[in-house]
XYZ file of C-alpha atoms in Angstrom:
400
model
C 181.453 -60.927 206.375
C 179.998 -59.255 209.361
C 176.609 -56.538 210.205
C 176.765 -52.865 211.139
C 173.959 -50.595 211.907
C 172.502 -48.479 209.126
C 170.429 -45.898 208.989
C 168.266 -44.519 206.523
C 167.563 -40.999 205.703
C 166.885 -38.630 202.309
C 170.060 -38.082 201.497
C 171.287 -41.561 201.299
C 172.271 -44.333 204.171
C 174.438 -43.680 206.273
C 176.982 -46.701 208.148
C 177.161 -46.171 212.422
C 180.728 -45.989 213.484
C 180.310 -44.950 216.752
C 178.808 -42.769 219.910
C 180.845 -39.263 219.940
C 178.957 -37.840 223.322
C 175.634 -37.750 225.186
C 174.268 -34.212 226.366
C 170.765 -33.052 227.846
C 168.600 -33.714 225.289
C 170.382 -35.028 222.216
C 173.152 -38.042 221.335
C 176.102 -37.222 218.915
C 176.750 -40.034 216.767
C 179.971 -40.465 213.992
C 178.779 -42.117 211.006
C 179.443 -42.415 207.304
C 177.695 -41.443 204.216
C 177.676 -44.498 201.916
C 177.180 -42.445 198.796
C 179.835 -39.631 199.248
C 182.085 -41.849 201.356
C 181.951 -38.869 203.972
C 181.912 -39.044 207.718
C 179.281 -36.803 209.644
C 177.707 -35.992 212.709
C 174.307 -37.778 213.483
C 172.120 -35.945 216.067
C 169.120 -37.973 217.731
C 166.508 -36.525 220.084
C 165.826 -38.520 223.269
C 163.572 -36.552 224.978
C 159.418 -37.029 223.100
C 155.980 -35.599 223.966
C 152.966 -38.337 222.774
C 152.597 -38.153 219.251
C 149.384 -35.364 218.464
C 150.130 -33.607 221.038
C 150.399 -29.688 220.009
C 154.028 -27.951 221.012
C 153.629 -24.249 221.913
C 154.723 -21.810 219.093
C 156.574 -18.083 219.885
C 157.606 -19.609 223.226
C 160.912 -18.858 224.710
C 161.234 -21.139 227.537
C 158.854 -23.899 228.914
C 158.960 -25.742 232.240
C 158.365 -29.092 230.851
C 162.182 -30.303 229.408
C 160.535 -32.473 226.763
C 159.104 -29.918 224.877
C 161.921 -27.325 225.482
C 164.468 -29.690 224.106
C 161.700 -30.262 220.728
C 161.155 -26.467 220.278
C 165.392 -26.034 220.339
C 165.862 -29.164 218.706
C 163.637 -27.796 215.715
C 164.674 -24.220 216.125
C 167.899 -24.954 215.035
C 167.276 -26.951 212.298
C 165.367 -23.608 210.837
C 167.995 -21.315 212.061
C 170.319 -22.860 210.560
C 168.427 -23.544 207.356
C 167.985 -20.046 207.228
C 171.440 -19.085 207.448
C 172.451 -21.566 204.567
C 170.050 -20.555 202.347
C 171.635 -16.595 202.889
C 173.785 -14.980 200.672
C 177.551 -14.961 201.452
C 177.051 -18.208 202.816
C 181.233 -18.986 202.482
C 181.755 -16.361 205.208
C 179.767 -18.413 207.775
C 181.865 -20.621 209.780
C 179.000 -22.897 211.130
C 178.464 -26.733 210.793
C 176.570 -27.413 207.831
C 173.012 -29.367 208.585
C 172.477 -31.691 205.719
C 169.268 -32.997 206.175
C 166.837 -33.318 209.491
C 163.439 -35.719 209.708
C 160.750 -37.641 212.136
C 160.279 -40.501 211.914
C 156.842 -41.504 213.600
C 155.321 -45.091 214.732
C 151.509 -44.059 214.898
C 150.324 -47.576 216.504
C 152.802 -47.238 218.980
C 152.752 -43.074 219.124
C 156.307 -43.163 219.542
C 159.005 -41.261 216.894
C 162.678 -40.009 216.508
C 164.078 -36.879 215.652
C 167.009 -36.899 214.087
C 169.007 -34.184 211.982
C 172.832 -34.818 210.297
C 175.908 -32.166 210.350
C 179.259 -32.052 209.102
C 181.796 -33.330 211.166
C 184.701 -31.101 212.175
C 188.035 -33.016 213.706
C 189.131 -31.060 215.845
C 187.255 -31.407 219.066
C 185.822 -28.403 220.984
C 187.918 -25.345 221.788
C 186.575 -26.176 225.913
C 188.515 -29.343 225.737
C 191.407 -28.354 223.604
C 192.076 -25.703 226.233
C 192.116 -28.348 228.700
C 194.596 -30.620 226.979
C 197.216 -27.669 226.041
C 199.687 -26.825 228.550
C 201.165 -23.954 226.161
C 200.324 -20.249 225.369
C 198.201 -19.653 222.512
C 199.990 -18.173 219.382
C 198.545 -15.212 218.532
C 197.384 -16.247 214.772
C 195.663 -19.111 216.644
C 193.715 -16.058 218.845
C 193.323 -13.555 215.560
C 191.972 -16.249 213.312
C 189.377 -17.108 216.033
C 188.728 -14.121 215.984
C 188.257 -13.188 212.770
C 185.921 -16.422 211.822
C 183.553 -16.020 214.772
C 182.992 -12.195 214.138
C 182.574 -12.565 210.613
C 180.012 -15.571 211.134
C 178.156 -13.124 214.002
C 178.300 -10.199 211.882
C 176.132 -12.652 208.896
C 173.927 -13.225 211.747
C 173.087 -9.568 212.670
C 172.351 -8.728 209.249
C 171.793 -11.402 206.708
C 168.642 -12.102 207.995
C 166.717 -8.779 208.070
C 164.172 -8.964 205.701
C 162.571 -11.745 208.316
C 163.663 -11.760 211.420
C 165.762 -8.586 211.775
C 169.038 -8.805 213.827
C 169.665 -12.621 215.244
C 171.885 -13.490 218.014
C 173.454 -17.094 218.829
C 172.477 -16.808 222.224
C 175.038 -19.447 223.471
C 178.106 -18.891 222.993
C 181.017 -20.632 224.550
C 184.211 -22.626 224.124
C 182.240 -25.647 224.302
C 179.891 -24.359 221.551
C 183.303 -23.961 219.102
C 184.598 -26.578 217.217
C 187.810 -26.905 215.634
C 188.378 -28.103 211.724
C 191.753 -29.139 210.076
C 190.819 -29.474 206.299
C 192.711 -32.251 204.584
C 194.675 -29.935 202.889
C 195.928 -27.813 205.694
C 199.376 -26.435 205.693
C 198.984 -24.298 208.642
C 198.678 -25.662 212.404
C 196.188 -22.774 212.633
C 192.788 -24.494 212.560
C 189.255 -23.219 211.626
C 186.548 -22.434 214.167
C 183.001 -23.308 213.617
C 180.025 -22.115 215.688
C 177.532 -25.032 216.585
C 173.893 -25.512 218.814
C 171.588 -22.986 217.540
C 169.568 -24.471 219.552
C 168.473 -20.913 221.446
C 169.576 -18.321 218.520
C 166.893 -15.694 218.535
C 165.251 -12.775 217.125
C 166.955 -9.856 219.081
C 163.683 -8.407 219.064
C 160.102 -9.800 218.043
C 159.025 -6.757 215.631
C 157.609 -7.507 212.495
C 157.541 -11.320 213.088
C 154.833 -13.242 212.137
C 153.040 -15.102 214.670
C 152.755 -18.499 213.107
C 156.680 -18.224 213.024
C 159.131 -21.013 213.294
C 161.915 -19.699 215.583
C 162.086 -18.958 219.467
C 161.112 -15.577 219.745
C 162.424 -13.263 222.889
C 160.140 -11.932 225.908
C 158.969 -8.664 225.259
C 160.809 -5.649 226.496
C 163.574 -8.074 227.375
C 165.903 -8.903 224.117
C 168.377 -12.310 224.308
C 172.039 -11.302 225.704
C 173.924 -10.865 222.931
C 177.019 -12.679 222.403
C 179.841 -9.869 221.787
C 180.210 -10.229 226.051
C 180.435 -14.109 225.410
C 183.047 -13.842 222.938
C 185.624 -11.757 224.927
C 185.225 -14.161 228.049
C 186.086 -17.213 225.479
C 189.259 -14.284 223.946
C 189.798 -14.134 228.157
C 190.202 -17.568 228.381
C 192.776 -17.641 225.721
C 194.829 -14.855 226.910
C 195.460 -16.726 230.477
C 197.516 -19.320 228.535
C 199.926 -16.098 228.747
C 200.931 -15.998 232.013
C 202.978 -13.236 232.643
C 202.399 -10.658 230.210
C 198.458 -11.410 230.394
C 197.763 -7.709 231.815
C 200.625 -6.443 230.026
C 199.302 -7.778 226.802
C 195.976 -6.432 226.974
C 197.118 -2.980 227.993
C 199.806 -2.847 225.240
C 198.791 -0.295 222.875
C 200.559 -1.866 219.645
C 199.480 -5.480 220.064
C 196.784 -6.757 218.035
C 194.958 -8.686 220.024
C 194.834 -6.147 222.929
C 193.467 -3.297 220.411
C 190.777 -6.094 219.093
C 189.770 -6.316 222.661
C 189.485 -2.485 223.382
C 187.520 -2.364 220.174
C 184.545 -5.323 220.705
C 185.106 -3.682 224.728
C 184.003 -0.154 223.297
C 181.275 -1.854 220.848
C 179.713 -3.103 224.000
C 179.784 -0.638 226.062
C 178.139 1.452 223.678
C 175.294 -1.183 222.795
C 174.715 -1.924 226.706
C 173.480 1.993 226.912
C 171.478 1.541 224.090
C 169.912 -1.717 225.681
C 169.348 -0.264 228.493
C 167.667 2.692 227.169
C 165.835 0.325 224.963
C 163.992 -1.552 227.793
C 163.708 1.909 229.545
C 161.373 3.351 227.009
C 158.914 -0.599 226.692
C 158.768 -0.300 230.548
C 157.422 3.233 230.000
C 155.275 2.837 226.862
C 154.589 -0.685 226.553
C 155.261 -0.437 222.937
C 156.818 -3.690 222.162
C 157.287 -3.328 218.572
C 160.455 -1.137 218.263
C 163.420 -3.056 216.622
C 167.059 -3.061 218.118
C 170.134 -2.656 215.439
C 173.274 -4.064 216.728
C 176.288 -2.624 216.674
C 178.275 -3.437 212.793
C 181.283 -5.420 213.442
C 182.951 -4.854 210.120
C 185.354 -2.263 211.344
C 187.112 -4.459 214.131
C 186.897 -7.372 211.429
C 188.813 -5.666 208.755
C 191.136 -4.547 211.578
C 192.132 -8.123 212.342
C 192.001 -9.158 209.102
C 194.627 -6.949 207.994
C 197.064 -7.989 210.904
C 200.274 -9.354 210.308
C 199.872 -12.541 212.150
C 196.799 -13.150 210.589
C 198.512 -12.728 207.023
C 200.881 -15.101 207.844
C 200.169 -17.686 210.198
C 203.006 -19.957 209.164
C 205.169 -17.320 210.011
C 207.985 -17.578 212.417
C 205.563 -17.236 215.285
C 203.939 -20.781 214.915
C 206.552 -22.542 212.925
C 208.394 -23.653 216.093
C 205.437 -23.923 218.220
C 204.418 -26.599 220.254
C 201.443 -25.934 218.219
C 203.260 -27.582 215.436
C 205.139 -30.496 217.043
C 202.117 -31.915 219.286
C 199.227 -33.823 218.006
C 196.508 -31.154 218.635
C 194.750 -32.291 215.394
C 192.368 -34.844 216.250
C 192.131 -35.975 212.771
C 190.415 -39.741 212.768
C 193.061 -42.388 212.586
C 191.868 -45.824 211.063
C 191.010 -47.401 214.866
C 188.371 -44.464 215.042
C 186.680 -44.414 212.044
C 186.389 -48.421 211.356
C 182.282 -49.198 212.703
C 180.975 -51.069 215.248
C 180.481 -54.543 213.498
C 178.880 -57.854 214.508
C 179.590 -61.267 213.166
C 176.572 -62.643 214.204
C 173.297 -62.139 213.275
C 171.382 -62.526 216.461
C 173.793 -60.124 218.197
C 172.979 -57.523 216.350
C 169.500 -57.888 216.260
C 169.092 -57.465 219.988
C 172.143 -54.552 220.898
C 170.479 -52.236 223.571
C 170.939 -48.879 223.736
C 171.601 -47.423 220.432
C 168.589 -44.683 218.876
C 166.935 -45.672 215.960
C 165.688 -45.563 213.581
C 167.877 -48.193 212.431
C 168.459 -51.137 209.723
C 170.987 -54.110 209.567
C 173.490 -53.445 206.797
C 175.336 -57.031 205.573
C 179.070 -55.522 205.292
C 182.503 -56.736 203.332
C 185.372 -55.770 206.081
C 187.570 -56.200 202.931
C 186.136 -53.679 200.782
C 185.955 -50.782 203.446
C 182.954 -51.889 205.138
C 180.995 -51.931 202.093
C 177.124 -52.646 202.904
C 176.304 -55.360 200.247
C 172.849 -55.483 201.343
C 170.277 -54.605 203.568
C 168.582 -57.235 205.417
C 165.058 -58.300 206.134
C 164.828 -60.319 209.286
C 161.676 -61.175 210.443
C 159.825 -59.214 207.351
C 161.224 -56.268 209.914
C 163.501 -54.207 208.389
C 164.170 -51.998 211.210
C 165.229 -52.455 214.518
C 164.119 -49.308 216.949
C 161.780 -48.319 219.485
C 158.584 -49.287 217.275
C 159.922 -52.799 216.624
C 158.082 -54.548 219.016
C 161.469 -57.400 218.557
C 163.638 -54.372 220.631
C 161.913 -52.344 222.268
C 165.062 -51.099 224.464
C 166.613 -50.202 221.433
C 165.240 -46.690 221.410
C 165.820 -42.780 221.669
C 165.068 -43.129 225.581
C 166.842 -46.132 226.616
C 170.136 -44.811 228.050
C 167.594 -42.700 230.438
C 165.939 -45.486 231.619
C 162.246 -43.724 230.167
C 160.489 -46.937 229.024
């Protein structure tokens, strides 16, 4: 028998397995949902304001990192709530949030905020890009394509009878992860658009002030992401090295008439912008509402492409695409959790964000958590505990 790490949460326990990545204000953690069996994405918090102290509402940006990272951290969480909660929520290629909490100490005024995704297995398209030494086929480009417009186009419109058009607001190849369902036949994975973290309002009208979401200076909308997404197409297209220009500039390639298309879109939205913050610096009238440009015609173009009809066609099949190990699909050495044989060990690991319990596992059985232990009459083992204190949502920063 041996311990793991559990933690706790309202839609069931979930087992640790590992760390996946530390970034600015949050930790990415793999971990398994004892009920379902499923692995997903943990995301804790580790930056904290003292507990009672007001955050600032309709606030964009803040000069204190503590409470910018909060007011993205719970943005998000709504945003993405939001978009769940739409209609034609299959369209949306996005990684589902399953549940999000505090959890607050209030003799110690110390908490964690924590909030749990699906995992997707593929890595980010940044680092795949670094790793591949090929060109991209073009049903890999076109299906891109197709997933992150549709999921943008939801954005602009499903969300209108609130918060009128919303843009992402940060998107880039690291912000893009790649999925290979289980029962994949095509090489060809799925994209899904993560951190929500600044998605905004493209313009504050008709928003009520005791609102949940960033909202966006006045006279000055959010850049919106159409600009974004052809730099990420750009960075795809250089795997191409000698017909790049060539292939942009042909008039019967796919791709390259995408690219004209989303190239006209914005030009044509970048007058209207302009005029847009031409007429607040004139008036001052703040509440006129900006409507994007509809993405449904370059959409259905792309959709209707031959590659993207058949991406096990002959263009992929004898790809390197194909023959390489590009899907990062957990093997058994990366999913099997961090365990402990003794007791004492486990009580006093450093550096791992809580909230978090001692599970009692059976290595035999899959890691099965037979019970939950008690030690000390404490049950759980972060920052409150005054056992471990260094086992906390700060510890890695040194912020005791």
């Amino acid at each position: 028998m041996s311990y793991g790490h559990i933690f706790k949460d309202t839609t069931g326990q979930y087992l640790f397995i590992r760390d996946l990545g530390t970034g600015v204000s949050c930790r990415a953690q793999l971990v398994r949902h004892l009920p379902t069996g499923e692995y997903r994405v943990r995301k804790v918090l580790h930056r904290r304001v003292p507990i009672g102290e007001d955050l600032p509402r309709n606030i964009r940006y803040t000069v204190d990192a503590d409470i910018q990272a909060i007011i993205q951290f719970n943005n998000e969480t709504v945003i993405v709530d939001l978009l769940q909660n739409s209609g034609e929520r299959d369209q949306l290629k996005i990684a589902a949030l399953y549940s999000h909490s505090t959890h607050v100490d209030e003799k110690k005024k110390k908490y964690s905020r924590v909030s749990y995704w699906s995992l997707s297995n593929g890595g980010d398209l940044d680092s795949f890009l670094a790793d591949y030494q090929h060109h991209i086929p073009r049903p890999f480009i076109l299906q891109f394509l197709s997933q992150m417009l549709t999921t943008l186009q939801h954005m602009y419109t499903a969300c209108h009878d609130r918060l009128g058009p919303m843009v992402h607001n940060d998107f880039h190849a690291g912000n893009i992860l790649l999925h290979y369902p289980s029962d994949a036949r095509s090489p060809i994975p799925e994209f899904h658009l993560i951190d929500f973290g600044l998605a905004t309002p493209l313009s504050p009208a008709s928003i009520a002030d005791d609102n949940d979401f960033l909202l966006p200076e006045p006279g000055n909308p959010p850049v919106w992401d159409i600009p974004r997404l052809l730099r990420v197409v750009d960075k795809l297209l250089v795997t191409w090295p000698e017909e790049y220009r060539a292939f942009l500039h042909s008039g019967g390639d796919p791709i390259g008439t995408a690219y004209r298309l989303l190239l006209d879109l914005d030009r044509r939205f970048q007058y209207i912008l302009q005029e847009h913050r031409r007429y607040v610096y004139e008036t001052k009238d703040f509440s006129q509402r900006l409507t994007l440009p509809d993405l449904r015609p370059v959409i259905e173009y792309v959709n209707n492409c031959r590659a993207t009809l058949d991406p096990d066609g002959v263009e992929t099949r004898y790809h390197p695409l194909c023959s390489q190990t590009y899907m990062r699909i957990f093997d058994a050495k990366l999913v099997a959790p961090q365990t402990y044989s003794k007791l004492e060990t486990i009580t006093h690991i450093r550096d791992l964000p809580g909230p978090w319990h001692i599970g009692y596992l059976d290595p035999e059985r899959n890691y099965q958590v037979l019970d939950i232990l008690a030690v000390g009459n404490k049950d759980t083992f972060h920052r409150p505990n005054e056992d471990n204190e260094n086992s906390d949502t700060d510890s890695a920063w040194g912020d005791e």
